[in-house]
Short mmCIF file of C-alpha atoms and ligand atoms in Angstrom, two decimals:
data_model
loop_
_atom_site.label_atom_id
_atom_site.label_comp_id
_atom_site.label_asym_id
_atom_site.label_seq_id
_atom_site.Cartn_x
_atom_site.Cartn_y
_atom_site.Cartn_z
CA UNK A 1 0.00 0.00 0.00
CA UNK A 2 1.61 3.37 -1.23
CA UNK A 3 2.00 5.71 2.05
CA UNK A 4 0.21 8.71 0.49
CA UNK A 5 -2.34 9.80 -2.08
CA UNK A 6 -4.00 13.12 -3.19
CA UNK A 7 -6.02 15.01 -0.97
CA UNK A 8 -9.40 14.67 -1.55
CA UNK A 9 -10.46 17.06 -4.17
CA UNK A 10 -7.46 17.49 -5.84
CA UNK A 11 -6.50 15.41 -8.84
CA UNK A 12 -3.54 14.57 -10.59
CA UNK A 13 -3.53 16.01 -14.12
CA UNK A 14 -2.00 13.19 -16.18
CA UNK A 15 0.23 13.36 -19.55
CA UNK A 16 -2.95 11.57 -21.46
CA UNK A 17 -5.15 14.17 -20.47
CA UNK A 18 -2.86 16.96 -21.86
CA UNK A 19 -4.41 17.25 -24.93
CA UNK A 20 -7.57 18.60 -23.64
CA UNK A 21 -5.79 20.95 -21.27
CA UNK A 22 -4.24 22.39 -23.97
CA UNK A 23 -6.57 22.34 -26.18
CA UNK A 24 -8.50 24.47 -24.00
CA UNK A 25 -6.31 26.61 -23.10
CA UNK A 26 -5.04 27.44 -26.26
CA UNK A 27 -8.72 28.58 -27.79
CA UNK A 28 -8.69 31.05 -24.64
CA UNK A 29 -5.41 31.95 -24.94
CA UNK A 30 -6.63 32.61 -29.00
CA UNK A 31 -9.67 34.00 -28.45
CA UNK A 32 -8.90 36.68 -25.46
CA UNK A 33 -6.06 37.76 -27.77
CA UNK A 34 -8.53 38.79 -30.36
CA UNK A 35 -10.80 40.63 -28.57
CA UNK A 36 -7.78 42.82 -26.84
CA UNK A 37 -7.87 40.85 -23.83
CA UNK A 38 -3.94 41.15 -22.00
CA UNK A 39 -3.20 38.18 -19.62
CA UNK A 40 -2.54 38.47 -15.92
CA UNK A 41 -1.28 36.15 -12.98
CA UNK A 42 -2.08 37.15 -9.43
CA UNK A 43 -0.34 35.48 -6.48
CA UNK A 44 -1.88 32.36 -5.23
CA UNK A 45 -3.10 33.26 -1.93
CA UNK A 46 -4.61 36.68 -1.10
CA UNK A 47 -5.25 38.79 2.17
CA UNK A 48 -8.47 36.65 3.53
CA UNK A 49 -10.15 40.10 3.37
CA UNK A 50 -10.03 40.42 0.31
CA UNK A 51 -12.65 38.11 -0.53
CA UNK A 52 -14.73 38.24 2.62
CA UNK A 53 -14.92 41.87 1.17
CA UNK A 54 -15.95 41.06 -2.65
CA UNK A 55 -17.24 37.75 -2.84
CA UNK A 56 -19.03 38.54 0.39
CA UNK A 57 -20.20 36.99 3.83
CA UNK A 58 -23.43 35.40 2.86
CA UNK A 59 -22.00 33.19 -0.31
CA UNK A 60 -21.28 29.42 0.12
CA UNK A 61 -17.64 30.39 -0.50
CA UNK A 62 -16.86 32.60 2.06
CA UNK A 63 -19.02 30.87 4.58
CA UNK A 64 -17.91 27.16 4.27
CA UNK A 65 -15.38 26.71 1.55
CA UNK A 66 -12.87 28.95 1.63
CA UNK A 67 -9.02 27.20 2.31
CA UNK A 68 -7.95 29.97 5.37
CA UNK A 69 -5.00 29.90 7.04
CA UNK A 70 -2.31 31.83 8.85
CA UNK A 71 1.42 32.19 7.88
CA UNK A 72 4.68 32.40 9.82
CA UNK A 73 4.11 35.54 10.75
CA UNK A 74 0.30 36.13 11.67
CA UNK A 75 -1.03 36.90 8.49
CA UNK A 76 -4.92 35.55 7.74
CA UNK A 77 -4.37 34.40 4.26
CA UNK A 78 -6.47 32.38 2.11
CA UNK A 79 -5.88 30.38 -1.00
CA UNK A 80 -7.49 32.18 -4.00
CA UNK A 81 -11.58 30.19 -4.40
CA UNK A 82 -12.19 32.69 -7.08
CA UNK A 83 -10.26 35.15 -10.03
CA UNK A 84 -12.12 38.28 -10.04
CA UNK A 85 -11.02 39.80 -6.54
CA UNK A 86 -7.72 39.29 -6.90
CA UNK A 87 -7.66 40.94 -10.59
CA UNK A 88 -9.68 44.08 -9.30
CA UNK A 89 -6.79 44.23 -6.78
CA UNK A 90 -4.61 44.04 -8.97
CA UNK A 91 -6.36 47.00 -10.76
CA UNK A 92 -6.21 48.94 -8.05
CA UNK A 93 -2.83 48.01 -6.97
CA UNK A 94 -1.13 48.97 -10.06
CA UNK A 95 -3.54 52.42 -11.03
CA UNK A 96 -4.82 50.58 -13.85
CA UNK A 97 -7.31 53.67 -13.65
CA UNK A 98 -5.14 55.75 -15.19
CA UNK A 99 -4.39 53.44 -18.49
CA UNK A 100 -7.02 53.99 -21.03
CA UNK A 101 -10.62 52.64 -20.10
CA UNK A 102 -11.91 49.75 -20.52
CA UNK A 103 -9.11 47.51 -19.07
CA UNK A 104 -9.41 44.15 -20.35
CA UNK A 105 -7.59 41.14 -18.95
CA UNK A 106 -7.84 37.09 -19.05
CA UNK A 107 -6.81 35.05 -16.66
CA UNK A 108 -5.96 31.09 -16.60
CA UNK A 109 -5.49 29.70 -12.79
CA UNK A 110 -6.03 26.92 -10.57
CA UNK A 111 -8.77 28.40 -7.54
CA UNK A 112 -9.50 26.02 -4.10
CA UNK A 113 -13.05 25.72 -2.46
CA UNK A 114 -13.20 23.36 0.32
CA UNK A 115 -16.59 21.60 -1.27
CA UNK A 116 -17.99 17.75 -1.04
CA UNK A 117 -16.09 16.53 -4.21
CA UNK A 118 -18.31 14.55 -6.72
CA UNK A 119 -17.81 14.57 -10.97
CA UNK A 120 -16.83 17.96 -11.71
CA UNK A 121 -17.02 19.34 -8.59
CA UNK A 122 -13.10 19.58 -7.08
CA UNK A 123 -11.46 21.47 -3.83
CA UNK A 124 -8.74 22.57 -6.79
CA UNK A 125 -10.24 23.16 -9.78
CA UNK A 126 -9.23 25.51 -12.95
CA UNK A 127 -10.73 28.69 -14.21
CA UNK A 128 -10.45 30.93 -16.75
CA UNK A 129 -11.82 34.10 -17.06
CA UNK A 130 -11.72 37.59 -18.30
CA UNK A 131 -12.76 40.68 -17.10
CA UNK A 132 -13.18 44.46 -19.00
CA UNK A 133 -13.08 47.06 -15.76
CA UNK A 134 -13.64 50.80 -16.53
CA UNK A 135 -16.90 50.94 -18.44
CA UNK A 136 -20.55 50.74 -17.81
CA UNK A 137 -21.76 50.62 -21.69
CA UNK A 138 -23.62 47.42 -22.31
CA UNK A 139 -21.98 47.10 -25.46
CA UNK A 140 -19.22 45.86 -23.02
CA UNK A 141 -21.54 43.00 -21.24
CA UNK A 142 -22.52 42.21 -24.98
CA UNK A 143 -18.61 41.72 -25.72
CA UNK A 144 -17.72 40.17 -22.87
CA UNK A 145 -20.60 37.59 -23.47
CA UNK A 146 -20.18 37.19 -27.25
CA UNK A 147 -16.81 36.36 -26.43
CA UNK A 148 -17.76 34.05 -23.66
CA UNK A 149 -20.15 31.50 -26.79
CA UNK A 150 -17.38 31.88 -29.47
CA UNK A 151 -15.14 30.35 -27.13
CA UNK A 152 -17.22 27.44 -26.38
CA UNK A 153 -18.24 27.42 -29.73
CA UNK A 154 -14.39 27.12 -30.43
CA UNK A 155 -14.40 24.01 -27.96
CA UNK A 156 -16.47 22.34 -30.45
CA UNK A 157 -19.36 21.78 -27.03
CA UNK A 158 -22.51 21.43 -28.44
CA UNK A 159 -26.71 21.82 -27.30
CA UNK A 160 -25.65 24.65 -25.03
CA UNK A 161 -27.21 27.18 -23.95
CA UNK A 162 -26.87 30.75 -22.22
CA UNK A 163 -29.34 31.80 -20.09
CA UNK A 164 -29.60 35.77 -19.51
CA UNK A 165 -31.40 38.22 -16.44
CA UNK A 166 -30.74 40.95 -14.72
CA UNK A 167 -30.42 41.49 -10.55
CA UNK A 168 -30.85 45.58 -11.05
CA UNK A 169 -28.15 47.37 -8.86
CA UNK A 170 -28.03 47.79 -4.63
CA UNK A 171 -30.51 51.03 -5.17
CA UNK A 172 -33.38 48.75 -6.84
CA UNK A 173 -32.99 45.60 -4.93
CA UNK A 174 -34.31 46.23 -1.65
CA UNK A 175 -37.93 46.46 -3.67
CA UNK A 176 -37.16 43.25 -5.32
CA UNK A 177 -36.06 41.40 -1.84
CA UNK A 178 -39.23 42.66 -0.22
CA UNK A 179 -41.19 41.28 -2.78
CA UNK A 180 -39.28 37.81 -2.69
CA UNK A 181 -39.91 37.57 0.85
CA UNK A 182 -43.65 38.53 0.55
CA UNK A 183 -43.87 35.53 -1.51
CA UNK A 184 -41.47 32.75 0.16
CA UNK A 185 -42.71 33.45 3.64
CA UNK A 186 -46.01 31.40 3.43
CA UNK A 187 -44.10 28.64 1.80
CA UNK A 188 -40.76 28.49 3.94
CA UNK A 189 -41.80 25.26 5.19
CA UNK A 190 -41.27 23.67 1.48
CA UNK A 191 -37.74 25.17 0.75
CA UNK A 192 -34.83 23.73 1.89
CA UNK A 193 -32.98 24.38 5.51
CA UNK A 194 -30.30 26.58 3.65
CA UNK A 195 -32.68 28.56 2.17
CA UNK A 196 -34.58 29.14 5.14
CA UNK A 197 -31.62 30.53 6.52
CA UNK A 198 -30.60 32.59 3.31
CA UNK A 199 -34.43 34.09 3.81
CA UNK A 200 -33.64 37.16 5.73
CA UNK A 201 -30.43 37.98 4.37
CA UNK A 202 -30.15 36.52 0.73
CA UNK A 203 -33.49 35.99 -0.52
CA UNK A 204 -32.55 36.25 -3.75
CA UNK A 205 -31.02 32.60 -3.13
CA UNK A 206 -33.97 30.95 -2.28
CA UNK A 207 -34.69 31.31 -6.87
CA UNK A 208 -31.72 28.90 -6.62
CA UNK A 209 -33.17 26.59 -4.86
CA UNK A 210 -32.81 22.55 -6.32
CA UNK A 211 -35.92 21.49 -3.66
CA UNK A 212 -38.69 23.13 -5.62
CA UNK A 213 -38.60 24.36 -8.49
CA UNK A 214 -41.92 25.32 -9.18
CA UNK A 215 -42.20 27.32 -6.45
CA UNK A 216 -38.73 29.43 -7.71
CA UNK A 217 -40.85 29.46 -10.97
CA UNK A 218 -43.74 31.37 -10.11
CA UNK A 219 -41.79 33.81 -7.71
CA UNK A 220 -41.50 37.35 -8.65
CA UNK A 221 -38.80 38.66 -11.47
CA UNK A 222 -36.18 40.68 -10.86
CA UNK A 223 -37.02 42.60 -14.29
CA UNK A 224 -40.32 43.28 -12.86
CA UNK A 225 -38.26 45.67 -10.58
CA UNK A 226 -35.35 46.96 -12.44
CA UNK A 227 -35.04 50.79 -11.81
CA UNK A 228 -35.42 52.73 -15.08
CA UNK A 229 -31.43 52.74 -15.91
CA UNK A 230 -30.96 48.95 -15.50
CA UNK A 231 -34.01 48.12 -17.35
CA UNK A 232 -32.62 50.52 -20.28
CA UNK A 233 -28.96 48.73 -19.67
CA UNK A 234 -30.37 45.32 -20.07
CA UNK A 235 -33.03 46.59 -23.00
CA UNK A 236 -29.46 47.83 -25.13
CA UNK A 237 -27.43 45.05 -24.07
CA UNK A 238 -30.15 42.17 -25.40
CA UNK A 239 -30.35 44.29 -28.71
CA UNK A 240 -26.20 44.14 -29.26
CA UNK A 241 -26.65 40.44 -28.33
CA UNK A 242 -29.96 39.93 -31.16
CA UNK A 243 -27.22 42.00 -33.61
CA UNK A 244 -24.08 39.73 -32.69
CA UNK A 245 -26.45 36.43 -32.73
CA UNK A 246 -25.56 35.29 -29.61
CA UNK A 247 -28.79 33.17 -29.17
CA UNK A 248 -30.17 33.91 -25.05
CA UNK A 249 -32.63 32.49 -22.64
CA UNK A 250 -34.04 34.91 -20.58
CA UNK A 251 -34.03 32.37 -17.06
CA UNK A 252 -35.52 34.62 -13.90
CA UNK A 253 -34.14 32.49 -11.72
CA UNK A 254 -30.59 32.92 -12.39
CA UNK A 255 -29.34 35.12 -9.60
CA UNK A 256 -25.64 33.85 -8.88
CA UNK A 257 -23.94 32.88 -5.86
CA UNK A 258 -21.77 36.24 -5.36
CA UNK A 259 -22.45 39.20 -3.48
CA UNK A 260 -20.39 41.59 -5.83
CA UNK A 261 -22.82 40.92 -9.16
CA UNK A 262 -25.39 44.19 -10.20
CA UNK A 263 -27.02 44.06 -13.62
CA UNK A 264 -25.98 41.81 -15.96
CA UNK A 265 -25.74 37.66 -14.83
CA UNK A 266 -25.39 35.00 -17.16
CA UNK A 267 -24.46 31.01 -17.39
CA UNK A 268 -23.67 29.04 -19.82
CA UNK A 269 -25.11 25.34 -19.43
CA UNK A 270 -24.78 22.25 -21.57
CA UNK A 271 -27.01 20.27 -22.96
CA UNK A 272 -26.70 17.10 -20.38
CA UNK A 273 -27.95 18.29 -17.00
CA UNK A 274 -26.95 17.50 -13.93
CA UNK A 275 -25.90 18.41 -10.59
CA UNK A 276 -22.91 20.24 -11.43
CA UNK A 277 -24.79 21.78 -14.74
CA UNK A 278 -23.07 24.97 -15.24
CA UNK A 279 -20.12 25.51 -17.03
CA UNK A 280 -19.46 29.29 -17.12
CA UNK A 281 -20.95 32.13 -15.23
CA UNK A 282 -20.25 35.68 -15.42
CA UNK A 283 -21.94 39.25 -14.99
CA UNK A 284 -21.30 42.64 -13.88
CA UNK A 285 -19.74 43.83 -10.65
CA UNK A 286 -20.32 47.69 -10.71
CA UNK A 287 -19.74 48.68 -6.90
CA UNK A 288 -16.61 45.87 -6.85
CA UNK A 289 -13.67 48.02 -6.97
CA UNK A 290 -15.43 50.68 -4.88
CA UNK A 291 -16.07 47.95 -2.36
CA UNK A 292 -12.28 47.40 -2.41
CA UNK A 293 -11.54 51.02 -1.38
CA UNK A 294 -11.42 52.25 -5.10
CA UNK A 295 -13.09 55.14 -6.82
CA UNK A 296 -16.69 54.29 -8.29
CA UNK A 297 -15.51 51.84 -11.11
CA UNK A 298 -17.98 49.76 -13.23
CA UNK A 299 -16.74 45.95 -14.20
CA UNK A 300 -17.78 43.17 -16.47
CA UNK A 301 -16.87 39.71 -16.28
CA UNK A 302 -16.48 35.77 -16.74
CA UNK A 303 -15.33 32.75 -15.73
CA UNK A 304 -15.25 29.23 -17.11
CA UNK A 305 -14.71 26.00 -15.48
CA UNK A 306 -11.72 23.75 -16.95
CA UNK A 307 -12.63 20.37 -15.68
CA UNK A 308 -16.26 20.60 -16.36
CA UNK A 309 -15.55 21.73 -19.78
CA UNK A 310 -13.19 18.77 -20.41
CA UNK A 311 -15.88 16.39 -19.07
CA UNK A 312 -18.16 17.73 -21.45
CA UNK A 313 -15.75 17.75 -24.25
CA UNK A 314 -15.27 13.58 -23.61
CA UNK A 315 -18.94 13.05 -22.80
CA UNK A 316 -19.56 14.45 -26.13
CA UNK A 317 -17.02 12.56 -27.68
CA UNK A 318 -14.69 15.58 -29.04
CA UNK A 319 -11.57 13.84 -30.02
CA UNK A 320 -8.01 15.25 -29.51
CA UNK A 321 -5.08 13.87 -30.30
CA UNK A 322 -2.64 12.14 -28.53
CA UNK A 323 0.68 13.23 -27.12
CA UNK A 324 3.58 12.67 -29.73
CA UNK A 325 5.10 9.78 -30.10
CA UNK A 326 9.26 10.14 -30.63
CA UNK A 327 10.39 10.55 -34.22
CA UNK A 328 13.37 8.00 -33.73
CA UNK A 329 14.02 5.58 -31.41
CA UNK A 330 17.76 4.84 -31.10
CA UNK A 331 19.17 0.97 -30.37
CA UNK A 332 22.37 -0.44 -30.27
CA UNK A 333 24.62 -3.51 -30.29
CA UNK A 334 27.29 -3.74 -27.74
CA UNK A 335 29.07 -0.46 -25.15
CA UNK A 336 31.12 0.99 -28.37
CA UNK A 337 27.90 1.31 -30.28
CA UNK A 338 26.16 2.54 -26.63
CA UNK A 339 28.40 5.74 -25.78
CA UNK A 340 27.78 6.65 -29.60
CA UNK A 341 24.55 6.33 -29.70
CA UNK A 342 24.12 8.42 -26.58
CA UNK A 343 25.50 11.08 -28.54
CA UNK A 344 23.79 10.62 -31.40
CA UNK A 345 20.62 10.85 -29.58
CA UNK A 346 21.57 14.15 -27.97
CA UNK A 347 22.20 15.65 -31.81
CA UNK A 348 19.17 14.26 -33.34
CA UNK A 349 17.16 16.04 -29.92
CA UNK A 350 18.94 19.56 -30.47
CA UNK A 351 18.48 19.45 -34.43
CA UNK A 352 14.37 19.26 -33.41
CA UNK A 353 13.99 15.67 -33.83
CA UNK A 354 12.47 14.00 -31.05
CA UNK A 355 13.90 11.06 -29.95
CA UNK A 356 14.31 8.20 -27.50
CA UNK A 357 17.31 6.03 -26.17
CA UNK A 358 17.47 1.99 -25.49
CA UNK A 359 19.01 1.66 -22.00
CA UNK A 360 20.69 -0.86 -19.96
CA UNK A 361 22.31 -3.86 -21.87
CA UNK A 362 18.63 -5.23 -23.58
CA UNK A 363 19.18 -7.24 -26.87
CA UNK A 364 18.79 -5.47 -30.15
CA UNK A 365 15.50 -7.59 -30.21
CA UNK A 366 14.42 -6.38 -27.04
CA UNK A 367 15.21 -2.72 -27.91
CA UNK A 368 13.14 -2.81 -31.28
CA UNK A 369 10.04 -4.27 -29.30
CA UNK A 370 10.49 -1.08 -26.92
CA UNK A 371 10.67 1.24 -30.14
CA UNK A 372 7.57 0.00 -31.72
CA UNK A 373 5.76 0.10 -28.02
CA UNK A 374 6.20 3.67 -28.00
CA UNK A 375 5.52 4.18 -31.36
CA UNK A 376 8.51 5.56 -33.05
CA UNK A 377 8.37 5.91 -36.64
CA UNK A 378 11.83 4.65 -36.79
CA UNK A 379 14.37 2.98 -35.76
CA UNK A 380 18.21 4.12 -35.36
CA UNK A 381 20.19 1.00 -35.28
CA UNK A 382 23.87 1.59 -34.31
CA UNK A 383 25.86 -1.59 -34.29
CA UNK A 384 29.90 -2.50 -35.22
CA UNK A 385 29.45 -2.67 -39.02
CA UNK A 386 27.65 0.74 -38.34
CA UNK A 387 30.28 2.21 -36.50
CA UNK A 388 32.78 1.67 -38.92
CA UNK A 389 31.06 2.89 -41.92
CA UNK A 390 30.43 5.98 -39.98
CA UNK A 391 26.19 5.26 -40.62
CA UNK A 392 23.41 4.32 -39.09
CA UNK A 393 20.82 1.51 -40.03
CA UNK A 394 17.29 3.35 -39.88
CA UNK A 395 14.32 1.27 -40.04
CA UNK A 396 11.03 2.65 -40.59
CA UNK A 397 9.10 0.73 -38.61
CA UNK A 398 5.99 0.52 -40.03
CA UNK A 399 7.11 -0.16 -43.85
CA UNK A 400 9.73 -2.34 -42.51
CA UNK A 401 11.84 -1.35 -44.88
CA UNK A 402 15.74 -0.32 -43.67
CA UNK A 403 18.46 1.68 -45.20
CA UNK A 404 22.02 2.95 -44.42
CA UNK A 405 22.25 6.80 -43.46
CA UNK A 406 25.68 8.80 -42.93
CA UNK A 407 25.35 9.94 -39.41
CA UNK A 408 26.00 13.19 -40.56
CA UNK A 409 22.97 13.13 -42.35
CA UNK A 410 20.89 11.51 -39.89
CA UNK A 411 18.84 14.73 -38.88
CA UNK A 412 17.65 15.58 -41.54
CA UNK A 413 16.83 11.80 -42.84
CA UNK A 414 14.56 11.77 -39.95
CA UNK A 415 13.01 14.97 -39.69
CA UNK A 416 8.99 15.14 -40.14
CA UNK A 417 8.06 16.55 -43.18
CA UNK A 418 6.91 20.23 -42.64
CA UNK A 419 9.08 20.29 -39.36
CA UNK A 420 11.73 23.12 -39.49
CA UNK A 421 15.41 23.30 -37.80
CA UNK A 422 15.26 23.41 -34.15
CA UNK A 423 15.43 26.56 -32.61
CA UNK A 424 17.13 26.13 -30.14
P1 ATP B 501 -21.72 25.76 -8.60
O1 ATP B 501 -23.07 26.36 -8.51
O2 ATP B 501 -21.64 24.57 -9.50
O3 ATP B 501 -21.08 25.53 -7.26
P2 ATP B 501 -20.47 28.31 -8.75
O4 ATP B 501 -21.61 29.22 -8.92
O5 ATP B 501 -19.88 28.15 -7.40
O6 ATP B 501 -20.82 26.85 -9.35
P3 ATP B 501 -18.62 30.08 -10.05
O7 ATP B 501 -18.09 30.59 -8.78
O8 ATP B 501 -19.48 30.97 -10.86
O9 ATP B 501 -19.34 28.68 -9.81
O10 ATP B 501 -17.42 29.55 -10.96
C1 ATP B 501 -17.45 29.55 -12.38
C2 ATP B 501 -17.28 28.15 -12.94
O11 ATP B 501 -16.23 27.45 -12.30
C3 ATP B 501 -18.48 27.25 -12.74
O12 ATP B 501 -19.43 27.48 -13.74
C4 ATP B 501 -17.88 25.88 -12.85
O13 ATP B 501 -17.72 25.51 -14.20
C5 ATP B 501 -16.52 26.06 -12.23
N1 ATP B 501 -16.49 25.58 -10.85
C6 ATP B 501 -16.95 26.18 -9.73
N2 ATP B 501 -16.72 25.45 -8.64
C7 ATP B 501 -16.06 24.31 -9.07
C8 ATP B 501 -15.53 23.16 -8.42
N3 ATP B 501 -15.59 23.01 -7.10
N4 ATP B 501 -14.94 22.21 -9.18
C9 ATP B 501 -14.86 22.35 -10.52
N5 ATP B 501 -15.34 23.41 -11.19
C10 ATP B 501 -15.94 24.40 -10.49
MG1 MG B 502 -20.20 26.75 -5.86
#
C-alpha cells in the first residue's frame, strides 16, 4: 500500500489528459487575444479580506469553503476560491485607472473551495476568465458575453445554452427582496434548511433553490423591478446580443452565488444536466472596486470551469489527439555502439527531432520491441558494421523497410516533413 495519495479534491492532471488541457487553453489563450484581452497572474493566496470583502459573507464560498490559514508571521491568508477579486486588486494596486478605459484582462489559474467533491465538482479546480473594468456601456456586457459563446463554440461543445437576467443594482434591490420575501414566507416550510436561513439575508437565493422548483418558478422577477437605468442597460445590451447572434434564454431564476454581481448575470449550461450543470458564469460587478476602497468603477466579467468543460468535451465525444510519439528511437549492439549512440541521440534532440534512447544492456531484439511500443516511426540501429562505416541503419518501422544513413545526415533523414530546424 503506497504511504500517500491526493487530498481529496485534488487530482492529478495526467500526460494523457494533456491534450484537452491544452486544447482548452489554447482557444482562450486565442480567443482573449482577439478581442484585446492582455493576460494576468495574481499570487496564489490573497489577504483573507479580500474576498470576505468582494465575494461577500453570505456566499457558500466565504461561509464554508474557503481554504484559510495563517502564515509564519500572523497573516490571515487564504488560497485564491475565485479570479475576479484578486484581478480588481490588482487593478487597483497597479492604477490601472489611469491606463485607457476599458481595461481588459484574461486570466488562466487553478482556484480552491473546500466543497464535497463529486464529478466535476473539485477542492482545486481551474478557471479561466476575463474581465473588462472601466466601463458601464452594455456594449461591453454584450462583448464580454459574445466572447464568452465563441469560445465554447471554439471548444467544439454542443446543445448549449446561455441563459440571460438581470439582478438591477443595490438602489433597486431592496424592492425586489421585499417582494421575494412577501412571496417565500407562506411557503418556507417547502424550501430547503439553507434557504430558510438565506431568507432574511439573501433571498434572492432561495430562486436557486434545487428542492422546488416550481415554487422558484412562479416567484417574482427581478425585471419586474429593475429601476429605469438597469431596465434601459439590459433593453441595449439584449439588442447588441440579437445584432451579434448570440442566441439567449431569458431564465428569472438565475441570480448567482456572489455578493459583488449588479445588472448583468449569465451562465452558460450544456445540454446534459446535472448536478454540477453549469459551465461558465459571469456578470457585472459595478460597486466591486469601490467595495475594495477604489473610486466608483464599473466591471464586467467571466469565468469558465476547466474540468467541467473537459468532461463535457469527452462526454460528447470531441476527439483530440494524442501526445507525440518520438520521431526515432535509437538501439544499439554492444558499449562501443552505446556511448555513440548516446551522442547521437543528444544531436538528433537539439536538431528538433524528437527522440528516444534503449538503455541498460537489452538485446537489439528487445530494444526494437520497446521502439515499436512507444511508437517511433523509426528505428536508429547503431551496431559494429555501423560504427565503422560511420552510418546508421534506420528502419522505418511501419514499412519495414531499412536503409544505411551517414550519421552526418541523420537529422535531416529523420526529420517530419513540414518540421523546421530546431530553434534552439
Ligand atoms: P456551482 O453552482 O456549481 O457551485 P459556482 O456558482 O460556485 O458553481 P462560479 O463561482 O461561478 O461557480 O465559478 C465559475 C465556474 O467554475 C463554474 O461554472 C464551474 O464551471 C466552475 N467551478 C466552480 N466550482 C467548481 C468546483 N468546485 N470544481 C470544478 N469546477 C468548479
Ligand atoms: Mg459553488
Amino acid at each position: 500500500m503506497p504511504k500517500f495519495r491526493a487530498p481529496r479534491g485534488a487530482a492529478d492532471i495526467l500526460p494523457e489528459e494533456q491534450p484537452y488541457w491544452d486544447f482548452v487553453s489554447q482557444q482562450v489563450e486565442r480567443l482573449c487575444r482577439l478581442y484585446g484581452y492582455r493576460r494576468i497572474e495574481p499570487p496564489l493566496f490573497e489577504d483573507v479580506g479580500l474576498f470576505e470583502r468582494s465575494v461577500g459573507a453570505e456566499t457558500d464560498i466565504v461561509q464554508k469553503e474557503m481554504y484559510t490559514f495563517q502564515d509564519k508571521g500572523g497573516d490571515t491568508l487564504a488560497l485564491r476560491p475565485e479570479g475576479t477579486a484578486s484581478v480588481c486588486r490588482a487593478y487597483l494596486e497597479h492604477g490601472m485607472q489611469s491606463l485607457p478605459q476599458p481595461v481588459r484582462l484574461y486570466y488562466l489559474l487553478p482556484m480552491f473551495r473546500y466543497e464535497r467533491p463529486q464529478a466535476g465538482r473539485y477542492r482545486q479546480f481551474h478557471q479561466f476568465g476575463f474581465e473588462a473594468i472601466g466601463e458601464a456601456d452594455a456594449a461591453l456586457d454584450a462583448e464580454v458575453i459574445d466572447l464568452s459563446w465563441q469560445l465554447y463554440r471554439a471548444f467544439g461543445l454542443k446543445g448549449l445554452r446561455l441563459a440571460l437576467n438581470s439582478i438591477g443594482t443595490p438602489e433597486s434591490r431592496p424592492r425586489y427582496h421585499e417582494a421575494l420575501r412577501a412571496y417565500y414566507q407562506p411557503h418556507l416550510g417547502q424550501v430547503c434548511p439553507d434557504c430558510r436561513a438565506r431568507f432574511e439575508r439573501a433571498p434572492l437565493r432561495l430562486l436557486d433553490c434545487k428542492q422546488d422548483a416550481a415554487l422558484a418558478e412562479a416567484a417574482p422577477r427581478s425585471l419586474d423591478y429593475l429601476d429605469g437605468e438597469s431596465a434601459r442597460h439590459f433593453q441595449q445590451l439584449c439588442r447588441y446580443l440579437d445584432g451579434l447572434d448570440v442566441p439567449y434564454t431569458l431564465d428569472h431564476r438565475l441570480v448567482r452565488g456572489l455578493d459583488y454581481y449588479t445588472r448583468t448575470v449569465y451562465e452558460i449550461q450544456p445540454a446534459q444536466e446535472g448536478s454540477q450543470s453549469t459551465i461558465g458564469a459571469g456578470g457585472r460587478y459595478d460597486g466591486l472596486i469601490q467595495e475594495l476602497g477604489g473610486p466608483p468603477t464599473p466591471g464586467v466579467g467571466f469565468a469558465g470551469g476547466m474540468e467541467r468543460i473537459i468532461l463535457n468535451l469527452k462526454r460528447q465525444g470531441v476527439a483530440l489527439a494524442a501526445t507525440a510519439a518520438p520521431r526515432a528511437f535509437v538501439a544499439f549492439v554492444g558499449e562501443e555502439a552505446k556511448a555513440v549512440a548516446v551522442r547521437v541521440t543528444g544531436e538528433l534532440r537539439r536538431a528538433g527531432v524528437a527522440a528516444a534512447l534503449g538503455l541498460g544492456d537489452r538485446s537489439l531484439k528487445a530494444q526494437l520491441r520497446q521502439a515499436s511500443a512507444t511508437g517511433a516511426a523509426y528505428a536508429v540501429i547503431l551496431g559494429a558494421d555501423e560504427l565503422a562505416a560511420g552510418a546508421a541503419t534506420v528502419r522505418d518501422l511501419a514499412q519495414a523497410t531499412q536503409e544505411r544513413v551517414p550519421l552526418g545526415t541523420l537529422a535531416e533523414r529523420l526529420r517530419a516533413p513540414g518540421s523546421g530546424p530546431s530553434s534552439l
